[in-house]
Every structure is written in C-alpha cells, then in structure tokens.
CSV table of C-alpha atoms in Angstrom, one decimal:
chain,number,residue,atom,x,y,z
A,22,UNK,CA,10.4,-14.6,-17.7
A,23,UNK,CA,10.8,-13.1,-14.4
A,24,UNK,CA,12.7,-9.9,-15.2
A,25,UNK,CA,11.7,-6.4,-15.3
A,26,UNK,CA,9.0,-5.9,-18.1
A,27,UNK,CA,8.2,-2.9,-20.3
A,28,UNK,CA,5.2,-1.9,-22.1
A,29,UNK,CA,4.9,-0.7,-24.9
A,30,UNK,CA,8.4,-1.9,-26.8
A,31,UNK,CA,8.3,1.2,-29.1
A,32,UNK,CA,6.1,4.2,-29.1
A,33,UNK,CA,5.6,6.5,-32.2
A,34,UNK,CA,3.8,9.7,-31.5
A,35,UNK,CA,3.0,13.4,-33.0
A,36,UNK,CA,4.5,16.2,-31.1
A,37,UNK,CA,1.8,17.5,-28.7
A,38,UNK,CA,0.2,13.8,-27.7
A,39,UNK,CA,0.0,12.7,-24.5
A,40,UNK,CA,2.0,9.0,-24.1
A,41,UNK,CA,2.1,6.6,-21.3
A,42,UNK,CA,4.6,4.2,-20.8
A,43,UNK,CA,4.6,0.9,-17.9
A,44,UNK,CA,7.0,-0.9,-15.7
A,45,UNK,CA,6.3,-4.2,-14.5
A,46,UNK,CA,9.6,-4.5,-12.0
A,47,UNK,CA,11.2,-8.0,-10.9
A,48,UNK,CA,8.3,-9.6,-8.0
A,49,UNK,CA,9.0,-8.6,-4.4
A,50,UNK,CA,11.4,-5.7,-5.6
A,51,UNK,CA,10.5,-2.7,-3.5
A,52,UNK,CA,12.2,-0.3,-6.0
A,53,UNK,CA,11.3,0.9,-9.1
A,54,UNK,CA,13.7,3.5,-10.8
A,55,UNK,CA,13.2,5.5,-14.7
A,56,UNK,CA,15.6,6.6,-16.4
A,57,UNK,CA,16.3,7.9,-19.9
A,58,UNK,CA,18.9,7.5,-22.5
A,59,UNK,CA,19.8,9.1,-25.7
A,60,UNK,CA,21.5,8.0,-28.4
A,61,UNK,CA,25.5,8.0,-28.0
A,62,UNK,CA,24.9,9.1,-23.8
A,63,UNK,CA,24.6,6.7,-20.6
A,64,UNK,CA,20.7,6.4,-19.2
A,65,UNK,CA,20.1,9.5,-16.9
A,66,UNK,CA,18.2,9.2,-13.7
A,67,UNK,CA,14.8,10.9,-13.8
A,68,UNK,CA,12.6,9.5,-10.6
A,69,UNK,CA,12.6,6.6,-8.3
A,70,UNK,CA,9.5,5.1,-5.9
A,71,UNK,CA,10.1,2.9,-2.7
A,72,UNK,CA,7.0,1.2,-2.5
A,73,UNK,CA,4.3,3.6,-3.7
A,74,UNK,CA,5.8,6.4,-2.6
A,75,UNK,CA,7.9,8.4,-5.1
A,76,UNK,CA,11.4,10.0,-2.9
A,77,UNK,CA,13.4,11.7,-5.7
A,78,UNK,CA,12.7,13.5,-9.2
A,79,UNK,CA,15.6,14.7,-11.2
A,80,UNK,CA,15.9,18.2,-13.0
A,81,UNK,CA,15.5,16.4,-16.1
A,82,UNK,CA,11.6,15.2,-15.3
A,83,UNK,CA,9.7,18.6,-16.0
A,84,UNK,CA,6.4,19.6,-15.6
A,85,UNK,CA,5.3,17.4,-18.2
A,86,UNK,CA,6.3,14.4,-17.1
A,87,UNK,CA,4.8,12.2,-14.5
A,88,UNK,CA,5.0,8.4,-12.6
A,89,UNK,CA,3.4,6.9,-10.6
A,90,UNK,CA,3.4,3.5,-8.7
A,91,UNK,CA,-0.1,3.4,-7.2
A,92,UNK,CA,0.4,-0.1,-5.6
A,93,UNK,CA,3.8,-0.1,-4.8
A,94,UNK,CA,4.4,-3.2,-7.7
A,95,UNK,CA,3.9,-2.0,-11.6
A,96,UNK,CA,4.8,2.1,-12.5
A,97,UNK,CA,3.6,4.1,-15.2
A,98,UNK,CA,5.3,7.2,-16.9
A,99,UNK,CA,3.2,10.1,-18.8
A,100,UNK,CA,4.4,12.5,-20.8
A,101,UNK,CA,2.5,15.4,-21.6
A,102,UNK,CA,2.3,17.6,-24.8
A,103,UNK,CA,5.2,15.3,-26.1
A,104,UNK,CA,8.1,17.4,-28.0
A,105,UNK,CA,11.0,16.4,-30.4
A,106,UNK,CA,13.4,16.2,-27.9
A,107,UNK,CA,11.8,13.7,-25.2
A,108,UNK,CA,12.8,10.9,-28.5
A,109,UNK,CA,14.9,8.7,-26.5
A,110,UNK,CA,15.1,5.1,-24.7
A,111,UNK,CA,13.1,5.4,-21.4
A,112,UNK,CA,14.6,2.7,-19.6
A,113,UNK,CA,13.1,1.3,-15.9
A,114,UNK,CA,14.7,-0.7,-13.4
A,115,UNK,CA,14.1,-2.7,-10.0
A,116,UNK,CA,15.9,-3.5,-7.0
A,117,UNK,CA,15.0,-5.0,-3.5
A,118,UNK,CA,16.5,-3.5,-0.1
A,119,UNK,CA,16.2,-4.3,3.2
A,120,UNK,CA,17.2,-8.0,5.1
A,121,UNK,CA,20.7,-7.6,3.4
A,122,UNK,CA,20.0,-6.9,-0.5
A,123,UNK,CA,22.5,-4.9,-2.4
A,124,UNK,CA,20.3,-3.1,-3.9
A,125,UNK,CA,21.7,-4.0,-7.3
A,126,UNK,CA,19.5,-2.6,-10.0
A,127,UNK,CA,18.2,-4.4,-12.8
A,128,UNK,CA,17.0,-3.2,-16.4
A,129,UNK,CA,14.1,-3.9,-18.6
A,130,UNK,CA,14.3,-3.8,-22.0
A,131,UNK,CA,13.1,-0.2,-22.2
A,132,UNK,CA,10.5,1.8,-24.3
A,133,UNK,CA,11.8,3.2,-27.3
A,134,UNK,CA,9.5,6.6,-28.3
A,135,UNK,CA,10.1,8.5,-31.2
A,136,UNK,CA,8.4,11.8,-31.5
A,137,UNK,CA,7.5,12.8,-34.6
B,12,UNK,CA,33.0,18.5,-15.8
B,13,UNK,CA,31.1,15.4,-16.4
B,14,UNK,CA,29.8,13.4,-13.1
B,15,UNK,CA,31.1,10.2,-14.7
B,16,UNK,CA,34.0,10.0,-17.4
B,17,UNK,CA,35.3,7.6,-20.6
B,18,UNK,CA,36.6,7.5,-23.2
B,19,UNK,CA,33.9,6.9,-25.8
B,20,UNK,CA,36.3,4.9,-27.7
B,21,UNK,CA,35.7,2.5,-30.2
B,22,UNK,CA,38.3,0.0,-29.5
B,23,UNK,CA,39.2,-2.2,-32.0
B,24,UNK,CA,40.7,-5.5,-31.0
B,25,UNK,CA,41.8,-8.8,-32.5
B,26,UNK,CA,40.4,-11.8,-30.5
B,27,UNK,CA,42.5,-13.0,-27.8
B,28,UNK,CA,43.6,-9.3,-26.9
B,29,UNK,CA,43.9,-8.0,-23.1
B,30,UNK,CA,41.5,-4.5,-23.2
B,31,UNK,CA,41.4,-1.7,-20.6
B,32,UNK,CA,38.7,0.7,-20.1
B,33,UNK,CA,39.0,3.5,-17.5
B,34,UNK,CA,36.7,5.7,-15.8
B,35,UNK,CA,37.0,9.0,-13.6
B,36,UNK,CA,34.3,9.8,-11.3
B,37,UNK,CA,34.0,13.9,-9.5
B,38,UNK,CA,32.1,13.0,-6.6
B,39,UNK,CA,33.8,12.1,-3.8
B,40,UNK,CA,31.1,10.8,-1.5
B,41,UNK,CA,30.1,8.0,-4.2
B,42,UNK,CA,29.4,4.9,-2.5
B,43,UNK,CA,29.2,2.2,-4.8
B,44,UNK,CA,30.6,1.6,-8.5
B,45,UNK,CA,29.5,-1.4,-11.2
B,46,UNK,CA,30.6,-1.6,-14.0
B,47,UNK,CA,27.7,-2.3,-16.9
B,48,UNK,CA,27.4,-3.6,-20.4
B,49,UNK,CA,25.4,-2.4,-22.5
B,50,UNK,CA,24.5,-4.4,-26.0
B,51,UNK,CA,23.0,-2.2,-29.6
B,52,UNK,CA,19.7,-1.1,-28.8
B,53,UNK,CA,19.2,-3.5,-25.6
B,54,UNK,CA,19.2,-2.8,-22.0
B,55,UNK,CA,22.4,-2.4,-19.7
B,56,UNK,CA,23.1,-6.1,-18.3
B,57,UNK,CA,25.3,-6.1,-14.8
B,58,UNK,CA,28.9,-6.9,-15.5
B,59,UNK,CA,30.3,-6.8,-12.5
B,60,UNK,CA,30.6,-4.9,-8.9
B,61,UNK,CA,34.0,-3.1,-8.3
B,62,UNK,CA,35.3,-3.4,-5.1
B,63,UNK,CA,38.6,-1.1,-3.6
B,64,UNK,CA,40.0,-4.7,-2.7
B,65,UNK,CA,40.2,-5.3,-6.8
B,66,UNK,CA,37.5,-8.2,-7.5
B,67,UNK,CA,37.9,-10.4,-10.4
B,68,UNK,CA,35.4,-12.5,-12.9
B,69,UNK,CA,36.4,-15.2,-14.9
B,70,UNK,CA,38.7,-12.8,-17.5
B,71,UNK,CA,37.0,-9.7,-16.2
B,72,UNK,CA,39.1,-8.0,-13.2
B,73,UNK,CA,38.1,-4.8,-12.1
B,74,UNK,CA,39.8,-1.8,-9.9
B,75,UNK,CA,38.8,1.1,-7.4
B,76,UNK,CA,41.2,3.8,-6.8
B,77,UNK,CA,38.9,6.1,-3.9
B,78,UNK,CA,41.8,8.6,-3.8
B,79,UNK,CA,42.2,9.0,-6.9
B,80,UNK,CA,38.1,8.7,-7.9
B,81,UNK,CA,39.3,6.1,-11.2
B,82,UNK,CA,37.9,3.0,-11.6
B,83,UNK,CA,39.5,0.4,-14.6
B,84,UNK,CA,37.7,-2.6,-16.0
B,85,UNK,CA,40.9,-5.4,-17.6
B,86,UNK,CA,39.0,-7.9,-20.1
B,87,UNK,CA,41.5,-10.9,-21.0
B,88,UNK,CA,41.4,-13.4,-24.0
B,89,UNK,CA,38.6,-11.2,-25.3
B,90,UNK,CA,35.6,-12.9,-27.0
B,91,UNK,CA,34.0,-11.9,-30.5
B,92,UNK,CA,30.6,-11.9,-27.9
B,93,UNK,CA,32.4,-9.1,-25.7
B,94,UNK,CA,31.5,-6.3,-28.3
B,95,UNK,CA,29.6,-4.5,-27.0
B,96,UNK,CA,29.5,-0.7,-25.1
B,97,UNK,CA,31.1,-1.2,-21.7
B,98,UNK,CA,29.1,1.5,-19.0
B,99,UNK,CA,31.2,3.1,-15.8
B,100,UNK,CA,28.4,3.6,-12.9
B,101,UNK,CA,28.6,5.3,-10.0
B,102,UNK,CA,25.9,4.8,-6.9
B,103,UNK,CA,25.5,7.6,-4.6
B,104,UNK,CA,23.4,7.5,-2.0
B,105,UNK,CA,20.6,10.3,-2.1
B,106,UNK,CA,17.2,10.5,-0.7
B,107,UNK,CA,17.7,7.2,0.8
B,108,UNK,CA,18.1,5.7,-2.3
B,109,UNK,CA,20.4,4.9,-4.5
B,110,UNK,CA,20.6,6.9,-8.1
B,111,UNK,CA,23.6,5.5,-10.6
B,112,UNK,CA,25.2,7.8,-12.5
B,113,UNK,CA,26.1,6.9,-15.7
B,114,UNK,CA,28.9,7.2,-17.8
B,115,UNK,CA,28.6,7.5,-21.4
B,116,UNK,CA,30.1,4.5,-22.2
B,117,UNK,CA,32.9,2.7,-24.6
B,118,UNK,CA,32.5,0.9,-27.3
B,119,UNK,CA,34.1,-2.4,-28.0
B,120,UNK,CA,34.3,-4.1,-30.9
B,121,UNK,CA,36.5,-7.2,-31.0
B,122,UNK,CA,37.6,-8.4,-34.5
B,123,UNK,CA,38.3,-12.1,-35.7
C-alpha cells in the first residue's frame, strides 16, 4: 500500500501523559499536513511542513502540542501533558507541488486517541 | 458565522433517488473547493474537484457559484454504497500553502 500511513491506529492514554503520534505521507509528496477532527465536526487544520520546514500552525495547536518533519519524508506529532479534551481523530495528509501538481491532498487513516 | 456551512442533515433516501447537498462558504478569496466523503470512523476519500464551469462524475455533478460563495454536489440513481457523510472543502491559499477548511459535513443514508 502506497498511501499515507499512520501510526499508532488508536491511542489510549491517562490525562497528563505525554503521546506521540507518526505520519508516513504518500513517496515524493513534499507536503505533510495534521489535522484534527471531533466527533459530529469536519477535520480542523492544525500545522503543515513543506519539506522539513514547518510554514503554518493554527490557533488550535497550543503550547503543548508539537511536529516535526526532521527529513522532510515521515512527521511526528507530540502532545504534552495530554487533557480530556485533545480526544479526537488526528488525521494527516500528503500532497506534492511543484512541476504542475494540484496539490490535492490525501488522508491517512488517522490516529484515534482517547484520553482517559 | 462558520467558515464553511451544511446542513448536517441526515438524509434519508430510497435507492434510485436524485440527492442535493449544498454548501456556503464566508471567505471570498477562497481559491479552490472539493467536495469530500467521508465513511464511519475512516478517513475523508476525494470525491470530486468543483469547478465554476460545473464538472460532472459519472452520477456525481458538482457546482460553483463565486458570487454567491455556494457550492452544490447533485448525486443521481443513488447507490446503497453512497451512505456515507458527504464533506464541503474549501482551499485557501495561506503561507504558501494550501489549508482546507472543512465543513462539518452531511450525512447520507440511502435506504433499499
């Protein structure tokens, strides 16, 4: 399977853990995006990388969170002293531009974490 | 106001029903719309691009109005496999990149 890739599926934690969630986007995509969706909402965008290098962070990622793309290929998103209300689907996506892409994005199957 | 608006539904149809969804969208310097489905507790899947020209897909047709900031998706001789929560998105360029903005989605459900 050549799609985008999430790791793990589902994540169960105590409030006040640390978590750490990875993105494996679609081969030669240059753009990794996270976003994170509640039940009965659309995803919301929180960040987005070109390459290794991170060029937008929503309101919605505080302090606590953080991503990376070191290499510019898989991403990682931490979250910090976890609380009730970061339960949700944290959904990642991958899209090429440059020599005429669209720049369509396309979704993994998201990590599901469920703070207890 | 909500960035990106729908009805929530769900809409109940019997198979073999035509279906239309409709969306309102507040920014006006939006560049790009899709329209996205969505399946229970599973990614969002592209549907379709939507085009101010009207573009069509197999029974999918799909409709920009810019003045108006509406987009409509028409689904004919609907399928029991198009259940499913249908997502309105919206692509405006920011940073140099390109953050969707998504509705919250209606639901589907079509009946036998």
């Amino acid at each position: 399977d050549t799609g985008v890739s999430q790791d793990p599926r589902h994540k169960i934690t105590k409030r006040g853990q640390n978590v750490t969630f990875r993105c494996d986007p679609i081969s030669e995509h240059n753009r990794l995006y996270w976003y994170r969706q509640t039940l009965g909402q659309g995803p919301e965008f929180l960040t987005y990388f070109q390459n290794e290098a991170q060029l937008e962070k929503s309101r919605l990622l505080s302090d606590r969170f953080s991503a990376e793309r070191p290499k510019g290929s898989f991403s990682t998103l931490e979250i910090q002293r976890t609380e009730q209300g970061d339960s949700a689907m944290y959904l990642c996506a991958s899209s090429r531009v440059g020599q005429g892409a669209r720049d369509t994005q396309y979704f993994g199957p998201g990590t599901r974490l469920t703070v207890l | 106001r909500k960035e990106v608006e729908q009805d929530p539904g769900p809409f109940n149809v019997p198979e073999g029903a035509t279906v239309a969804f409709n969306c309102t969208y507040s920014n006006s310097a939006s560049q790009s719309f899709f329209w996205y489905r969505q399946d229970c507790r599973k990614e969002p899947k592209l549907l379709m691009s939507v085009y101010s020209s009207g573009n069509e897909d197999g029974r999918f047709t799909a409709q920009l109005n810019r003045a108006s900031q509406y987009i409509s998706l028409l689904i004919r001789d609907s399928k029991l496999s198009d259940s499913a929560t249908y997502l309105c998105v919206v692509n405006m360029l920011t940073g140099g990149g390109n953050k969707l903005t998504f509705g919250t989605g209606t639901q589907l459900k079509v009946e036998l």
